[in-house]
mmCIF file of C-alpha atoms and ligand atoms in Angstrom:
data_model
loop_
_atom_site.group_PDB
_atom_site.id
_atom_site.type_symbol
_atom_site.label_atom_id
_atom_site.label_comp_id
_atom_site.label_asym_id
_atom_site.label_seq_id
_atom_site.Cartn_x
_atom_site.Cartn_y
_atom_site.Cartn_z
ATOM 1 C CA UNK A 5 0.000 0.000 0.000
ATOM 2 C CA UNK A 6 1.515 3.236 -0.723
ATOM 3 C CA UNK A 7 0.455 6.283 1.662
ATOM 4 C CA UNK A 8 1.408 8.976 -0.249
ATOM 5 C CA UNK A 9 -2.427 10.011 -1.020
ATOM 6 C CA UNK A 10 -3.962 8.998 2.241
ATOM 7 C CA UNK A 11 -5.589 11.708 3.891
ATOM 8 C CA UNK A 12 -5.512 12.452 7.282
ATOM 9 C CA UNK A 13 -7.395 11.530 9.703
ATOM 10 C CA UNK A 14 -8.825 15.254 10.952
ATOM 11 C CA UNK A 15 -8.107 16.232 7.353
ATOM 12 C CA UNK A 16 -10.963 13.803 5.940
ATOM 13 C CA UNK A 17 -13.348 14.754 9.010
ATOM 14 C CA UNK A 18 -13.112 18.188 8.417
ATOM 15 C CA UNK A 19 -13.641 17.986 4.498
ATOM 16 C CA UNK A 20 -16.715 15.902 5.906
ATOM 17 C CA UNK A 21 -17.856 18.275 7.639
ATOM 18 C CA UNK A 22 -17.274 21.220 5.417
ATOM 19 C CA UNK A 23 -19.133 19.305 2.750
ATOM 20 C CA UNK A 24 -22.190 18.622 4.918
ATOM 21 C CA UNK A 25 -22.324 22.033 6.492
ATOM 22 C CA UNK A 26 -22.601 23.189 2.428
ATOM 23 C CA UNK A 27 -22.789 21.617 -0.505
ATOM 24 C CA UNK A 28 -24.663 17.994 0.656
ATOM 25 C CA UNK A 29 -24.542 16.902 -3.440
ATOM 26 C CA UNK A 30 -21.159 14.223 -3.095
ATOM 27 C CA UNK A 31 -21.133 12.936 0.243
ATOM 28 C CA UNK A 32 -18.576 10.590 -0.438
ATOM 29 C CA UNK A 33 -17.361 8.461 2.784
ATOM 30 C CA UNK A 34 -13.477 9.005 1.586
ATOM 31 C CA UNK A 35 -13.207 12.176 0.877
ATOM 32 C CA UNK A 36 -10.603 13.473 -1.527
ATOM 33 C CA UNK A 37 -8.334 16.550 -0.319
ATOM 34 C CA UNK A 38 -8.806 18.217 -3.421
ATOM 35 C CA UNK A 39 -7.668 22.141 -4.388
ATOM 36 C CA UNK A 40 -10.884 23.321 -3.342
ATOM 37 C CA UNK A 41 -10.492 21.875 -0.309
ATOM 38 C CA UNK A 42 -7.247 22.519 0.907
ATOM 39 C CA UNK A 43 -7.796 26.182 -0.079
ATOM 40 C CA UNK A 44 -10.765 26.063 2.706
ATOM 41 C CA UNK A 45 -8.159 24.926 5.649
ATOM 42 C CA UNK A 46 -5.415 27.579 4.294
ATOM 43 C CA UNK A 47 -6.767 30.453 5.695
ATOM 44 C CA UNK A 48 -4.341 32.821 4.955
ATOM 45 C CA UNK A 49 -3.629 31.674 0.910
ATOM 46 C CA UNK A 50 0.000 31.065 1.002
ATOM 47 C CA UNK A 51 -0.306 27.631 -0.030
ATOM 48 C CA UNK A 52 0.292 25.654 2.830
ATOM 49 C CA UNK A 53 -1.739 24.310 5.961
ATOM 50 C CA UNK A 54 -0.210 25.842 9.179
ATOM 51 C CA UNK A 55 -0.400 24.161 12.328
ATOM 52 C CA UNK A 56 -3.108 27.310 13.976
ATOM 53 C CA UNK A 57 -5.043 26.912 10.500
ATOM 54 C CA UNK A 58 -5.058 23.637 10.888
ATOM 55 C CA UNK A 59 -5.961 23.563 14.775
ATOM 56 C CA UNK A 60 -8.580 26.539 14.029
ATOM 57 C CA UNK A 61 -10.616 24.513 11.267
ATOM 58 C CA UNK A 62 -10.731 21.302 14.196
ATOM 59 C CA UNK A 63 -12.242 23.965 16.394
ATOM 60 C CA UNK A 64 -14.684 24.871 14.597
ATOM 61 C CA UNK A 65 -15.781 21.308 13.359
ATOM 62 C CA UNK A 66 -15.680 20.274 17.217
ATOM 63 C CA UNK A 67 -18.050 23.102 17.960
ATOM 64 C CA UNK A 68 -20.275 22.228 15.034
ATOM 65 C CA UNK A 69 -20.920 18.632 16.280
ATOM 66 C CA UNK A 70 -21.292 19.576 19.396
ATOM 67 C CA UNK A 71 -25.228 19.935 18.865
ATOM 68 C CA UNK A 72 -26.136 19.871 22.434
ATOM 69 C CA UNK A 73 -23.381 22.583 23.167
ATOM 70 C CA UNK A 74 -21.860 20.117 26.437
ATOM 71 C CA UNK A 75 -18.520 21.071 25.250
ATOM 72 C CA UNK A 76 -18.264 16.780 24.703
ATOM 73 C CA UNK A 77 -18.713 14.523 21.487
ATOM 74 C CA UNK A 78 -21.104 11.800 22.335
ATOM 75 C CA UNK A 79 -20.949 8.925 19.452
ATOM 76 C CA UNK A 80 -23.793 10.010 18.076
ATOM 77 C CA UNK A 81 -22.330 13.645 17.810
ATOM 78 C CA UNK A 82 -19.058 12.281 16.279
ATOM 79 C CA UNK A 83 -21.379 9.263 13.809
ATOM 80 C CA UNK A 84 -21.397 11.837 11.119
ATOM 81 C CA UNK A 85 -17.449 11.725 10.897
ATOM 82 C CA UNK A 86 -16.018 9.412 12.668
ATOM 83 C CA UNK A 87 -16.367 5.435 13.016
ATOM 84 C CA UNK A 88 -17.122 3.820 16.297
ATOM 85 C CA UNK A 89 -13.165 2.195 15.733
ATOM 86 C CA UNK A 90 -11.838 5.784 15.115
ATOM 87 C CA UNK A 91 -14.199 7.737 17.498
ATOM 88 C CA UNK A 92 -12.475 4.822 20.428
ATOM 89 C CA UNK A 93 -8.888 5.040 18.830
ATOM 90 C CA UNK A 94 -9.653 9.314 19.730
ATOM 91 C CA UNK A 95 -11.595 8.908 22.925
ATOM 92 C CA UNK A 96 -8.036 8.785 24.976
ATOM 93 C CA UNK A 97 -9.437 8.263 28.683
ATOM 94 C CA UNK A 98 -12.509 6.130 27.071
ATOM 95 C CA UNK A 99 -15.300 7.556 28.573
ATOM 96 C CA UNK A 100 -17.521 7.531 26.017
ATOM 97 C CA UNK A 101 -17.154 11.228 25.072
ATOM 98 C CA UNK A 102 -14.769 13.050 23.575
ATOM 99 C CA UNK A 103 -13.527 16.294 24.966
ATOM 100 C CA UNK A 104 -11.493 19.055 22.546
ATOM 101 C CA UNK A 105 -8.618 18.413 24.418
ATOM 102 C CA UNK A 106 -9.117 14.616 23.179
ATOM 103 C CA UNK A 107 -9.962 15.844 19.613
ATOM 104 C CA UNK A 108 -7.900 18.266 19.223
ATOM 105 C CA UNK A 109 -4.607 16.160 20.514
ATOM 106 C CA UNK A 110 -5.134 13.427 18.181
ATOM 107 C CA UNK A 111 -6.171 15.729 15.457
ATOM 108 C CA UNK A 112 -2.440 17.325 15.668
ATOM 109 C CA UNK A 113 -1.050 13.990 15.877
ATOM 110 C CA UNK A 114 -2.378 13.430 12.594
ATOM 111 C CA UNK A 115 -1.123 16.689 11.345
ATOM 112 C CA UNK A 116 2.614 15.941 12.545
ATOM 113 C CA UNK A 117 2.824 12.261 11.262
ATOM 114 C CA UNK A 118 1.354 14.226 7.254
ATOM 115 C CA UNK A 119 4.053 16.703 7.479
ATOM 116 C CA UNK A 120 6.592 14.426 6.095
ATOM 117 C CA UNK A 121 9.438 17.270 6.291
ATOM 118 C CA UNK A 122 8.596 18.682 9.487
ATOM 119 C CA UNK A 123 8.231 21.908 8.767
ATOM 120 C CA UNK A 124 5.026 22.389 10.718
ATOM 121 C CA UNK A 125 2.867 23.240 7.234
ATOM 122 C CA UNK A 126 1.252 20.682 4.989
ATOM 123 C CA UNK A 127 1.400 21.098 1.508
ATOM 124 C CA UNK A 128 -0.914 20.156 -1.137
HETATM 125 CA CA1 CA B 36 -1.654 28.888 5.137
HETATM 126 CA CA1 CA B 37 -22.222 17.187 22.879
HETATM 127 CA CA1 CA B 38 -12.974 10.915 26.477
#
């Protein structure tokens, strides 16, 4: 298997998200990180994904499935994105909910192990 074109973890969730918060017409379960949709996560337009863009898109995809506003990710919440294997593999302390803290720390773990040279920005 080569891994050169598989997607992120957060990446795919948040293209998940950002597809079913607008445009419902492909909701394809693997989402490709296309132009379009890198250009959505760099913020800023200098053709790379920076670490706070990156963090500040997994925000605000935490806060939109948070539909009950508790601040947590029930399974139900996190269905629309995640498996029940991934929502576990993110639910650190396995309570059953995931807290940003969870989300957000395994979001950036995904980000690190996708920026092959380390330089803290993916590229397209
Ligand atoms: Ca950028
Ligand atoms: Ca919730
Ligand atoms: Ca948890």
């Amino acid at each position: 298997m080569k891994k050169s074109h598989l997607l992120p973890l957060a990446l795919t969730m948040g293209m998940s998200l950002a597809l079913a918060g607008t445009v419902h017409a492909q909701a394809t379960p693997q989402v490709e990180l296309t132009p379009e949709h890198f250009k959505q996560l760099d913020r800023n337009g200098d053709g790379g994904v920076s670490r706070d863009e990156y963090e500040a898109f997994m925000r605000e995809s935490f806060n939109k499935l948070d539909t009950d506003g508790n601040k947590r990710l029930s399974k139900a919440e996190a269905s629309a994105v995640l498996s029940a294997e991934q929502f576990d593999a993110v639910d650190a302390n396995n309570d059953g909910e995931l807290t940003l803290d969870e989300f957000i720390a395994h979001t950036m773990r995904d980000f690190d192990r996708h920026d092959y040279d380390g330089d803290g920005v993916l590229q397209p």
